[in-house]
Amino acid sequence: MRVLSRRGLAALACLTVAGAFAGGPALARPLDEVTASGVLRVAIYDDNRPFSEAGKASPRGIDADIAQAIAERLKLKLDLRVVDAGENVDGDFRLNLWRGDLAGTPLADLMLHVPHDRILATRNEQIFLTNPYFEQRLAFAYHRGRIEGFEGVRDLEGHSVAVEGTSASDSLLMNAEGGRFRGNVRHFRSFDEAAKAYLAGETPILAGTRAGIEAALAAASAAGEDNPVVEVPIPGLVRTRWDLGGAVRSDSRDLAYAVGDALAALAQEGRLKAICATYGVTYTAPQGY
């Protein structure tokens, strides 16, 4: 389940990185130290479109823009680093927030794109979660010219669906109705490859997160009535929606509260909605936000 865990989803969908070293990294810092330094160090994931990727000139994506907006709100300069995802989000916390790497690289003050999940937080006592900023949802796109409508998983009957292997959507489809539709599922190594197959007409249905699907359609100028994006109820153990937020080191809770206040202000101002729209993504506020 590596792809799931790389984005911190294994803890939600399917319910050592650095060892001892002589020198130590610069510690993650509470708010007063961050403010005194004038710089906010934020870690985001690479290869995580539309939320974040390294980019040719500079990091780009929803999370990259949100990090910049948070830094501006806190009147700090942004030190944005794009990090590779490890085998699980617990390891990502250790490497980027509280233990560090063998080279003694300064730790991030804040890490984004973290599932806002109580079990995850309880399991990692060294970190503290910020308020969430986005609700991730599983969805489907379909070619209207090839399918009359898509209202539930039973509409997969007789049709193939492109999906990233070992993703939350894959788990959902492979287990729906006792595995009835496993023969309809076409697996791809990444969501990008699945989206390309769908856009090329190789499958009439695409499964993934709503954000990923919307961004892929927008990038291909294919968003609109010909490719509706829908969310349908599918019973099972796999969660079809979850909140994304940030994480700081547990002794930096005051920083988490400041980040939460900044996110609340950005949401109220419509800034989060505008950032998402830049990438063709519909902003979905976290539950109860």
PDB file of C-alpha atoms in Angstrom:
ATOM      1  CA  MET A   1       0.000   0.000   0.000  1.00  0.00           C
ATOM      2  CA  ARG A   2       2.923   2.351  -0.642  1.00  0.00           C
ATOM      3  CA  VAL A   3       1.048   4.959  -2.678  1.00  0.00           C
ATOM      4  CA  LEU A   4      -1.586   5.274   0.008  1.00  0.00           C
ATOM      5  CA  SER A   5       0.940   5.640   2.770  1.00  0.00           C
ATOM      6  CA  ARG A   6       3.088   8.067   0.788  1.00  0.00           C
ATOM      7  CA  ARG A   7       0.305  10.620   1.062  1.00  0.00           C
ATOM      8  CA  GLY A   8      -0.625   9.663   4.594  1.00  0.00           C
ATOM      9  CA  LEU A   9      -3.802   7.931   3.477  1.00  0.00           C
ATOM     10  CA  ALA A  10      -3.177   4.412   4.686  1.00  0.00           C
ATOM     11  CA  ALA A  11      -4.206   5.393   8.194  1.00  0.00           C
ATOM     12  CA  LEU A  12      -7.505   6.601   6.769  1.00  0.00           C
ATOM     13  CA  ALA A  13      -8.311   4.415   3.822  1.00  0.00           C
ATOM     14  CA  CYS A  14      -7.349   1.059   5.262  1.00  0.00           C
ATOM     15  CA  LEU A  15      -7.835   1.123   8.776  1.00  0.00           C
ATOM     16  CA  THR A  16      13.242   3.607  10.821  1.00  0.00           C
ATOM     17  CA  VAL A  17      13.696   6.616   8.490  1.00  0.00           C
ATOM     18  CA  ALA A  18      16.614   8.157  10.383  1.00  0.00           C
ATOM     19  CA  GLY A  19      18.637   6.509  13.121  1.00  0.00           C
ATOM     20  CA  ALA A  20      20.909   7.920  15.756  1.00  0.00           C
ATOM     21  CA  PHE A  21      23.607  10.297  14.584  1.00  0.00           C
ATOM     22  CA  ALA A  22      26.374  12.281  16.184  1.00  0.00           C
ATOM     23  CA  GLY A  23      25.186  15.715  15.194  1.00  0.00           C
ATOM     24  CA  GLY A  24      21.591  16.886  15.441  1.00  0.00           C
ATOM     25  CA  PRO A  25      19.397  18.900  13.105  1.00  0.00           C
ATOM     26  CA  ALA A  26      18.154  22.364  13.972  1.00  0.00           C
ATOM     27  CA  LEU A  27      15.043  21.713  16.034  1.00  0.00           C
ATOM     28  CA  ALA A  28      11.536  22.500  14.938  1.00  0.00           C
ATOM     29  CA  ARG A  29      10.705  25.767  16.660  1.00  0.00           C
ATOM     30  CA  PRO A  30       7.848  27.264  18.652  1.00  0.00           C
ATOM     31  CA  LEU A  31       6.193  30.438  17.433  1.00  0.00           C
ATOM     32  CA  ASP A  32       8.444  32.954  19.202  1.00  0.00           C
ATOM     33  CA  GLU A  33      11.575  31.400  17.703  1.00  0.00           C
ATOM     34  CA  VAL A  34      10.031  31.268  14.254  1.00  0.00           C
ATOM     35  CA  THR A  35       8.967  34.901  14.527  1.00  0.00           C
ATOM     36  CA  ALA A  36      12.393  35.953  15.769  1.00  0.00           C
ATOM     37  CA  SER A  37      14.047  34.240  12.803  1.00  0.00           C
ATOM     38  CA  GLY A  38      11.693  35.895  10.321  1.00  0.00           C
ATOM     39  CA  VAL A  39      11.411  32.628   8.360  1.00  0.00           C
ATOM     40  CA  LEU A  40       8.801  29.865   8.312  1.00  0.00           C
ATOM     41  CA  ARG A  41      10.126  26.481   7.159  1.00  0.00           C
ATOM     42  CA  VAL A  42       7.395  24.435   5.481  1.00  0.00           C
ATOM     43  CA  ALA A  43       7.618  20.920   4.030  1.00  0.00           C
ATOM     44  CA  ILE A  44       5.357  19.797   1.176  1.00  0.00           C
ATOM     45  CA  TYR A  45       5.395  16.598  -0.858  1.00  0.00           C
ATOM     46  CA  ASP A  46       6.892  16.145  -4.287  1.00  0.00           C
ATOM     47  CA  ASP A  47       4.943  14.433  -7.079  1.00  0.00           C
ATOM     48  CA  ASN A  48       1.578  15.195  -5.483  1.00  0.00           C
ATOM     49  CA  ARG A  49      -0.327  17.161  -8.120  1.00  0.00           C
ATOM     50  CA  PRO A  50      -2.372  19.313  -7.904  1.00  0.00           C
ATOM     51  CA  PHE A  51      -1.273  19.986  -4.326  1.00  0.00           C
ATOM     52  CA  SER A  52       2.481  20.084  -4.724  1.00  0.00           C
ATOM     53  CA  GLU A  53       5.421  19.232  -6.942  1.00  0.00           C
ATOM     54  CA  ALA A  54       8.945  20.515  -7.342  1.00  0.00           C
ATOM     55  CA  GLY A  55       8.321  22.368 -10.607  1.00  0.00           C
ATOM     56  CA  LYS A  56      10.976  23.548 -13.063  1.00  0.00           C
ATOM     57  CA  ALA A  57      11.488  26.993 -11.537  1.00  0.00           C
ATOM     58  CA  SER A  58       9.986  26.685  -8.064  1.00  0.00           C
ATOM     59  CA  PRO A  59       7.560  24.468  -6.143  1.00  0.00           C
ATOM     60  CA  ARG A  60       3.982  24.807  -7.310  1.00  0.00           C
ATOM     61  CA  GLY A  61       0.551  23.554  -6.396  1.00  0.00           C
ATOM     62  CA  ILE A  62      -2.233  24.204  -3.919  1.00  0.00           C
ATOM     63  CA  ASP A  63      -0.109  23.374  -0.867  1.00  0.00           C
ATOM     64  CA  ALA A  64       2.771  25.523  -2.133  1.00  0.00           C
ATOM     65  CA  ASP A  65       0.435  28.500  -2.550  1.00  0.00           C
ATOM     66  CA  ILE A  66      -1.185  27.901   0.848  1.00  0.00           C
ATOM     67  CA  ALA A  67       2.251  27.787   2.481  1.00  0.00           C
ATOM     68  CA  GLN A  68       3.079  31.145   0.904  1.00  0.00           C
ATOM     69  CA  ALA A  69      -0.235  32.599   2.038  1.00  0.00           C
ATOM     70  CA  ILE A  70       0.311  31.382   5.624  1.00  0.00           C
ATOM     71  CA  ALA A  71       3.795  32.892   5.713  1.00  0.00           C
ATOM     72  CA  GLU A  72       2.459  36.202   4.417  1.00  0.00           C
ATOM     73  CA  ARG A  73      -0.318  36.181   7.021  1.00  0.00           C
ATOM     74  CA  LEU A  74       2.280  35.595   9.768  1.00  0.00           C
ATOM     75  CA  LYS A  75       4.521  38.280   8.208  1.00  0.00           C
ATOM     76  CA  LEU A  76       7.343  35.826   7.655  1.00  0.00           C
ATOM     77  CA  LYS A  77       9.504  34.816   4.725  1.00  0.00           C
ATOM     78  CA  LEU A  78       8.867  31.324   3.412  1.00  0.00           C
ATOM     79  CA  ASP A  79      11.502  28.588   3.284  1.00  0.00           C
ATOM     80  CA  LEU A  80       9.626  25.997   1.243  1.00  0.00           C
ATOM     81  CA  ARG A  81      11.158  22.568   0.825  1.00  0.00           C
ATOM     82  CA  VAL A  82       9.756  19.775  -1.335  1.00  0.00           C
ATOM     83  CA  VAL A  83      10.298  16.398   0.286  1.00  0.00           C
ATOM     84  CA  ASP A  84       9.993  12.835  -0.941  1.00  0.00           C
ATOM     85  CA  ALA A  85       7.285  10.738   0.627  1.00  0.00           C
ATOM     86  CA  GLY A  86       8.472   7.807   2.715  1.00  0.00           C
ATOM     87  CA  GLU A  87       6.852   4.468   3.321  1.00  0.00           C
ATOM     88  CA  ASN A  88       4.328   5.972   5.739  1.00  0.00           C
ATOM     89  CA  VAL A  89       3.325   9.305   7.177  1.00  0.00           C
ATOM     90  CA  ASP A  90       4.772   8.392  10.589  1.00  0.00           C
ATOM     91  CA  GLY A  91       8.205   8.172   8.986  1.00  0.00           C
ATOM     92  CA  ASP A  92       7.618  11.464   7.208  1.00  0.00           C
ATOM     93  CA  PHE A  93       6.952  13.093  10.572  1.00  0.00           C
ATOM     94  CA  ARG A  94      10.171  11.689  12.020  1.00  0.00           C
ATOM     95  CA  LEU A  95      12.270  12.768   9.091  1.00  0.00           C
ATOM     96  CA  ASN A  96      10.849  16.249   8.590  1.00  0.00           C
ATOM     97  CA  LEU A  97       9.500  17.430  11.948  1.00  0.00           C
ATOM     98  CA  TRP A  98      11.172  15.887  14.973  1.00  0.00           C
ATOM     99  CA  ARG A  99      14.203  13.688  14.340  1.00  0.00           C
ATOM    100  CA  GLY A 100      15.700  14.683  11.010  1.00  0.00           C
ATOM    101  CA  ASP A 101      18.141  13.119   8.592  1.00  0.00           C
ATOM    102  CA  LEU A 102      21.741  11.944   8.867  1.00  0.00           C
ATOM    103  CA  ALA A 103      23.009  15.170   7.319  1.00  0.00           C
ATOM    104  CA  GLY A 104      21.495  17.317  10.072  1.00  0.00           C
ATOM    105  CA  THR A 105      19.222  19.228   7.696  1.00  0.00           C
ATOM    106  CA  PRO A 106      17.171  21.855   9.566  1.00  0.00           C
ATOM    107  CA  LEU A 107      13.760  20.493  10.409  1.00  0.00           C
ATOM    108  CA  ALA A 108      10.583  21.983   8.988  1.00  0.00           C
ATOM    109  CA  ASP A 109       8.411  24.059  11.314  1.00  0.00           C
ATOM    110  CA  LEU A 110       5.252  22.963   9.521  1.00  0.00           C
ATOM    111  CA  MET A 111       4.306  20.075   7.275  1.00  0.00           C
ATOM    112  CA  LEU A 112       1.250  20.277   5.006  1.00  0.00           C
ATOM    113  CA  HIS A 113      -1.041  17.685   3.408  1.00  0.00           C
ATOM    114  CA  VAL A 114      -1.382  15.713   6.621  1.00  0.00           C
ATOM    115  CA  PRO A 115      -4.581  13.696   7.229  1.00  0.00           C
ATOM    116  CA  HIS A 116      -6.443  15.329  10.100  1.00  0.00           C
ATOM    117  CA  ASP A 117      -7.003  12.076  11.925  1.00  0.00           C
ATOM    118  CA  ARG A 118      -7.230  11.419  15.665  1.00  0.00           C
ATOM    119  CA  ILE A 119      -5.699   7.942  15.440  1.00  0.00           C
ATOM    120  CA  LEU A 120      -2.737   9.279  13.486  1.00  0.00           C
ATOM    121  CA  ALA A 121      -2.193  12.044  16.042  1.00  0.00           C
ATOM    122  CA  THR A 122      -2.443   9.657  18.979  1.00  0.00           C
ATOM    123  CA  ARG A 123       0.071   7.315  17.382  1.00  0.00           C
ATOM    124  CA  ASN A 124       2.582  10.141  16.911  1.00  0.00           C
ATOM    125  CA  GLU A 125       3.016  11.881  20.273  1.00  0.00           C
ATOM    126  CA  GLN A 126       5.869  13.991  18.925  1.00  0.00           C
ATOM    127  CA  ILE A 127       3.606  15.958  16.570  1.00  0.00           C
ATOM    128  CA  PHE A 128       0.564  18.200  16.938  1.00  0.00           C
ATOM    129  CA  LEU A 129      -2.011  18.761  14.189  1.00  0.00           C
ATOM    130  CA  THR A 130      -3.148  22.168  12.981  1.00  0.00           C
ATOM    131  CA  ASN A 131      -6.700  22.927  11.939  1.00  0.00           C
ATOM    132  CA  PRO A 132      -7.556  21.297   8.597  1.00  0.00           C
ATOM    133  CA  TYR A 133      -7.798  23.365   5.413  1.00  0.00           C
ATOM    134  CA  PHE A 134      -9.308  21.075   2.759  1.00  0.00           C
ATOM    135  CA  GLU A 135     -11.663  18.124   2.552  1.00  0.00           C
ATOM    136  CA  GLN A 136     -10.405  15.469   0.157  1.00  0.00           C
ATOM    137  CA  ARG A 137     -13.120  13.377  -1.503  1.00  0.00           C
ATOM    138  CA  LEU A 138     -13.140  10.335  -3.740  1.00  0.00           C
ATOM    139  CA  ALA A 139     -14.981  10.812  -7.017  1.00  0.00           C
ATOM    140  CA  PHE A 140     -15.440   9.614 -10.595  1.00  0.00           C
ATOM    141  CA  ALA A 141     -15.377  11.259 -14.002  1.00  0.00           C
ATOM    142  CA  TYR A 142     -17.127   9.685 -16.962  1.00  0.00           C
ATOM    143  CA  HIS A 143     -17.474  10.294 -20.696  1.00  0.00           C
ATOM    144  CA  ARG A 144     -21.054  11.404 -21.122  1.00  0.00           C
ATOM    145  CA  GLY A 145     -21.050  10.273 -24.744  1.00  0.00           C
ATOM    146  CA  ARG A 146     -20.275   6.683 -23.731  1.00  0.00           C
ATOM    147  CA  ILE A 147     -22.285   6.386 -20.513  1.00  0.00           C
ATOM    148  CA  GLU A 148     -25.760   7.803 -19.965  1.00  0.00           C
ATOM    149  CA  GLY A 149     -25.100   8.522 -16.305  1.00  0.00           C
ATOM    150  CA  PHE A 150     -23.122   7.448 -13.272  1.00  0.00           C
ATOM    151  CA  GLU A 151     -25.120   7.353 -10.070  1.00  0.00           C
ATOM    152  CA  GLY A 152     -23.566   4.420  -8.220  1.00  0.00           C
ATOM    153  CA  VAL A 153     -21.009   1.657  -8.343  1.00  0.00           C
ATOM    154  CA  ARG A 154     -23.442  -0.609 -10.197  1.00  0.00           C
ATOM    155  CA  ASP A 155     -23.095   1.678 -13.211  1.00  0.00           C
ATOM    156  CA  LEU A 156     -19.642   0.138 -13.619  1.00  0.00           C
ATOM    157  CA  GLU A 157     -21.390  -2.904 -15.065  1.00  0.00           C
ATOM    158  CA  GLY A 158     -20.071  -3.419 -18.581  1.00  0.00           C
ATOM    159  CA  HIS A 159     -17.584  -0.538 -18.380  1.00  0.00           C
ATOM    160  CA  SER A 160     -13.901  -0.270 -17.498  1.00  0.00           C
ATOM    161  CA  VAL A 161     -12.557   2.273 -15.011  1.00  0.00           C
ATOM    162  CA  ALA A 162      -9.029   3.690 -14.859  1.00  0.00           C
ATOM    163  CA  VAL A 163      -7.518   4.001 -11.391  1.00  0.00           C
ATOM    164  CA  GLU A 164      -4.131   4.405  -9.714  1.00  0.00           C
ATOM    165  CA  GLY A 165      -3.085   1.064  -8.241  1.00  0.00           C
ATOM    166  CA  THR A 166      -2.969   0.781  -4.448  1.00  0.00           C
ATOM    167  CA  SER A 167      -4.830   4.059  -4.004  1.00  0.00           C
ATOM    168  CA  ALA A 168      -7.875   4.671  -1.841  1.00  0.00           C
ATOM    169  CA  SER A 169     -10.067   4.583  -4.953  1.00  0.00           C
ATOM    170  CA  ASP A 170      -8.531   1.272  -5.967  1.00  0.00           C
ATOM    171  CA  SER A 171      -9.289  -0.236  -2.558  1.00  0.00           C
ATOM    172  CA  LEU A 172     -12.832   1.064  -2.793  1.00  0.00           C
ATOM    173  CA  LEU A 173     -13.446  -0.423  -6.237  1.00  0.00           C
ATOM    174  CA  MET A 174     -11.759  -3.751  -5.611  1.00  0.00           C
ATOM    175  CA  ASN A 175     -13.860  -4.380  -2.517  1.00  0.00           C
ATOM    176  CA  ALA A 176     -17.180  -2.891  -3.606  1.00  0.00           C
ATOM    177  CA  GLU A 177     -20.030  -5.383  -3.335  1.00  0.00           C
ATOM    178  CA  GLY A 178     -17.695  -8.183  -2.381  1.00  0.00           C
ATOM    179  CA  GLY A 179     -15.331  -7.645  -5.314  1.00  0.00           C
ATOM    180  CA  ARG A 180     -18.037  -7.853  -7.967  1.00  0.00           C
ATOM    181  CA  PHE A 181     -16.390  -5.226 -10.199  1.00  0.00           C
ATOM    182  CA  ARG A 182     -12.743  -6.265  -9.964  1.00  0.00           C
ATOM    183  CA  GLY A 183     -12.751  -7.296 -13.604  1.00  0.00           C
ATOM    184  CA  ASN A 184     -13.755  -3.786 -14.620  1.00  0.00           C
ATOM    185  CA  VAL A 185     -10.783  -2.107 -12.942  1.00  0.00           C
ATOM    186  CA  ARG A 186      -7.727  -1.112 -14.997  1.00  0.00           C
ATOM    187  CA  HIS A 187      -4.735  -0.341 -12.788  1.00  0.00           C
ATOM    188  CA  PHE A 188      -2.070   2.249 -13.590  1.00  0.00           C
ATOM    189  CA  ARG A 189       1.186   3.071 -11.839  1.00  0.00           C
ATOM    190  CA  SER A 190       0.100   6.637 -11.084  1.00  0.00           C
ATOM    191  CA  PHE A 191      -3.007   8.766 -11.193  1.00  0.00           C
ATOM    192  CA  ASP A 192      -1.473  10.795 -14.030  1.00  0.00           C
ATOM    193  CA  GLU A 193      -1.235   7.645 -16.158  1.00  0.00           C
ATOM    194  CA  ALA A 194      -4.811   6.678 -15.298  1.00  0.00           C
ATOM    195  CA  ALA A 195      -6.029  10.163 -16.241  1.00  0.00           C
ATOM    196  CA  LYS A 196      -4.157  10.068 -19.552  1.00  0.00           C
ATOM    197  CA  ALA A 197      -5.753   6.725 -20.404  1.00  0.00           C
ATOM    198  CA  TYR A 198      -9.196   8.104 -19.613  1.00  0.00           C
ATOM    199  CA  LEU A 199      -8.609  11.294 -21.615  1.00  0.00           C
ATOM    200  CA  ALA A 200      -7.374   9.196 -24.546  1.00  0.00           C
ATOM    201  CA  GLY A 201     -10.646   7.279 -24.497  1.00  0.00           C
ATOM    202  CA  GLU A 202      -9.166   3.994 -23.299  1.00  0.00           C
ATOM    203  CA  THR A 203     -11.721   3.826 -20.484  1.00  0.00           C
ATOM    204  CA  PRO A 204     -15.085   5.570 -20.103  1.00  0.00           C
ATOM    205  CA  ILE A 205     -14.623   6.120 -16.342  1.00  0.00           C
ATOM    206  CA  LEU A 206     -11.843   7.588 -14.194  1.00  0.00           C
ATOM    207  CA  ALA A 207     -11.626   7.124 -10.423  1.00  0.00           C
ATOM    208  CA  GLY A 208      -9.565   9.197  -7.990  1.00  0.00           C
ATOM    209  CA  THR A 209      -9.842  12.180  -5.701  1.00  0.00           C
ATOM    210  CA  ARG A 210     -12.119  14.964  -6.848  1.00  0.00           C
ATOM    211  CA  ALA A 211      -9.201  17.404  -6.675  1.00  0.00           C
ATOM    212  CA  GLY A 212      -6.979  15.173  -8.811  1.00  0.00           C
ATOM    213  CA  ILE A 213      -9.693  14.527 -11.366  1.00  0.00           C
ATOM    214  CA  GLU A 214     -10.708  18.174 -11.657  1.00  0.00           C
ATOM    215  CA  ALA A 215      -7.107  19.306 -12.048  1.00  0.00           C
ATOM    216  CA  ALA A 216      -6.407  16.684 -14.730  1.00  0.00           C
ATOM    217  CA  LEU A 217      -9.514  17.684 -16.690  1.00  0.00           C
ATOM    218  CA  ALA A 218      -8.683  21.377 -16.378  1.00  0.00           C
ATOM    219  CA  ALA A 219      -5.098  20.845 -17.557  1.00  0.00           C
ATOM    220  CA  ALA A 220      -6.399  18.994 -20.622  1.00  0.00           C
ATOM    221  CA  SER A 221      -9.132  21.594 -21.277  1.00  0.00           C
ATOM    222  CA  ALA A 222     -11.635  18.772 -20.856  1.00  0.00           C
ATOM    223  CA  ALA A 223     -13.623  20.048 -17.884  1.00  0.00           C
ATOM    224  CA  GLY A 224     -17.309  20.519 -18.491  1.00  0.00           C
ATOM    225  CA  GLU A 225     -20.520  18.727 -19.392  1.00  0.00           C
ATOM    226  CA  ASP A 226     -18.783  16.094 -21.527  1.00  0.00           C
ATOM    227  CA  ASN A 227     -16.811  14.848 -18.514  1.00  0.00           C
ATOM    228  CA  PRO A 228     -18.965  15.179 -15.389  1.00  0.00           C
ATOM    229  CA  VAL A 229     -17.289  14.660 -12.019  1.00  0.00           C
ATOM    230  CA  VAL A 230     -19.539  12.894  -9.531  1.00  0.00           C
ATOM    231  CA  GLU A 231     -19.403  11.544  -5.998  1.00  0.00           C
ATOM    232  CA  VAL A 232     -21.487   8.460  -5.371  1.00  0.00           C
ATOM    233  CA  PRO A 233     -22.232   6.545  -2.163  1.00  0.00           C
ATOM    234  CA  ILE A 234     -20.293   3.275  -1.989  1.00  0.00           C
ATOM    235  CA  PRO A 235     -20.708   1.209   1.182  1.00  0.00           C
ATOM    236  CA  GLY A 236     -17.573  -0.353   2.620  1.00  0.00           C
ATOM    237  CA  LEU A 237     -14.661   0.069   4.987  1.00  0.00           C
ATOM    238  CA  VAL A 238     -12.790   2.591   2.840  1.00  0.00           C
ATOM    239  CA  ARG A 239     -13.389   6.221   3.749  1.00  0.00           C
ATOM    240  CA  THR A 240     -14.493   8.315   0.794  1.00  0.00           C
ATOM    241  CA  ARG A 241     -13.632  11.689   2.348  1.00  0.00           C
ATOM    242  CA  TRP A 242     -11.112  12.998   4.860  1.00  0.00           C
ATOM    243  CA  ASP A 243      -9.707  16.342   5.971  1.00  0.00           C
ATOM    244  CA  LEU A 244      -6.215  17.566   5.133  1.00  0.00           C
ATOM    245  CA  GLY A 245      -4.298  19.843   7.468  1.00  0.00           C
ATOM    246  CA  GLY A 246      -0.832  20.498   8.787  1.00  0.00           C
ATOM    247  CA  ALA A 247       1.424  19.195  11.538  1.00  0.00           C
ATOM    248  CA  VAL A 248       4.054  20.771  13.784  1.00  0.00           C
ATOM    249  CA  ARG A 249       6.242  19.384  16.518  1.00  0.00           C
ATOM    250  CA  SER A 250       4.318  18.798  19.762  1.00  0.00           C
ATOM    251  CA  ASP A 251       6.275  21.492  21.641  1.00  0.00           C
ATOM    252  CA  SER A 252       5.314  24.034  18.946  1.00  0.00           C
ATOM    253  CA  ARG A 253       1.580  24.111  19.597  1.00  0.00           C
ATOM    254  CA  ASP A 254       1.499  27.886  19.662  1.00  0.00           C
ATOM    255  CA  LEU A 255       2.726  27.805  16.071  1.00  0.00           C
ATOM    256  CA  ALA A 256      -0.071  25.371  15.188  1.00  0.00           C
ATOM    257  CA  TYR A 257      -2.639  27.757  16.690  1.00  0.00           C
ATOM    258  CA  ALA A 258      -1.190  30.677  14.712  1.00  0.00           C
ATOM    259  CA  VAL A 259      -1.273  28.628  11.517  1.00  0.00           C
ATOM    260  CA  GLY A 260      -4.864  27.627  12.277  1.00  0.00           C
ATOM    261  CA  ASP A 261      -5.852  31.269  12.719  1.00  0.00           C
ATOM    262  CA  ALA A 262      -4.149  32.116   9.433  1.00  0.00           C
ATOM    263  CA  LEU A 263      -5.993  29.322   7.622  1.00  0.00           C
ATOM    264  CA  ALA A 264      -9.323  30.455   9.072  1.00  0.00           C
ATOM    265  CA  ALA A 265      -8.695  33.997   7.844  1.00  0.00           C
ATOM    266  CA  LEU A 266      -7.658  32.768   4.392  1.00  0.00           C
ATOM    267  CA  ALA A 267     -10.815  30.676   4.140  1.00  0.00           C
ATOM    268  CA  GLN A 268     -13.034  33.563   5.228  1.00  0.00           C
ATOM    269  CA  GLU A 269     -11.416  35.904   2.717  1.00  0.00           C
ATOM    270  CA  GLY A 270     -11.952  33.428  -0.105  1.00  0.00           C
ATOM    271  CA  ARG A 271      -8.210  33.014  -0.589  1.00  0.00           C
ATOM    272  CA  LEU A 272      -8.283  29.210  -0.247  1.00  0.00           C
ATOM    273  CA  LYS A 273     -11.067  29.015  -2.817  1.00  0.00           C
ATOM    274  CA  ALA A 274      -9.092  31.215  -5.209  1.00  0.00           C
ATOM    275  CA  ILE A 275      -5.918  29.156  -4.770  1.00  0.00           C
ATOM    276  CA  CYS A 276      -7.771  25.939  -5.586  1.00  0.00           C
ATOM    277  CA  ALA A 277      -9.462  27.535  -8.587  1.00  0.00           C
ATOM    278  CA  THR A 278      -6.025  28.352 -10.037  1.00  0.00           C
ATOM    279  CA  TYR A 279      -5.566  24.615 -10.577  1.00  0.00           C
ATOM    280  CA  GLY A 280      -9.136  23.918 -11.691  1.00  0.00           C
ATOM    281  CA  VAL A 281     -10.058  22.458  -8.303  1.00  0.00           C
ATOM    282  CA  THR A 282     -13.250  23.090  -6.353  1.00  0.00           C
ATOM    283  CA  TYR A 283     -12.464  24.197  -2.815  1.00  0.00           C
ATOM    284  CA  THR A 284     -14.194  21.957  -0.287  1.00  0.00           C
ATOM    285  CA  ALA A 285     -14.080  23.216   3.276  1.00  0.00           C
ATOM    286  CA  PRO A 286     -13.311  20.687   6.029  1.00  0.00           C
ATOM    287  CA  GLN A 287     -16.261  19.310   7.965  1.00  0.00           C
ATOM    288  CA  GLY A 288     -17.316  21.763  10.645  1.00  0.00           C
ATOM    289  CA  TYR A 289     -14.809  24.367   9.460  1.00  0.00           C
TER     290      TYR A 289
END
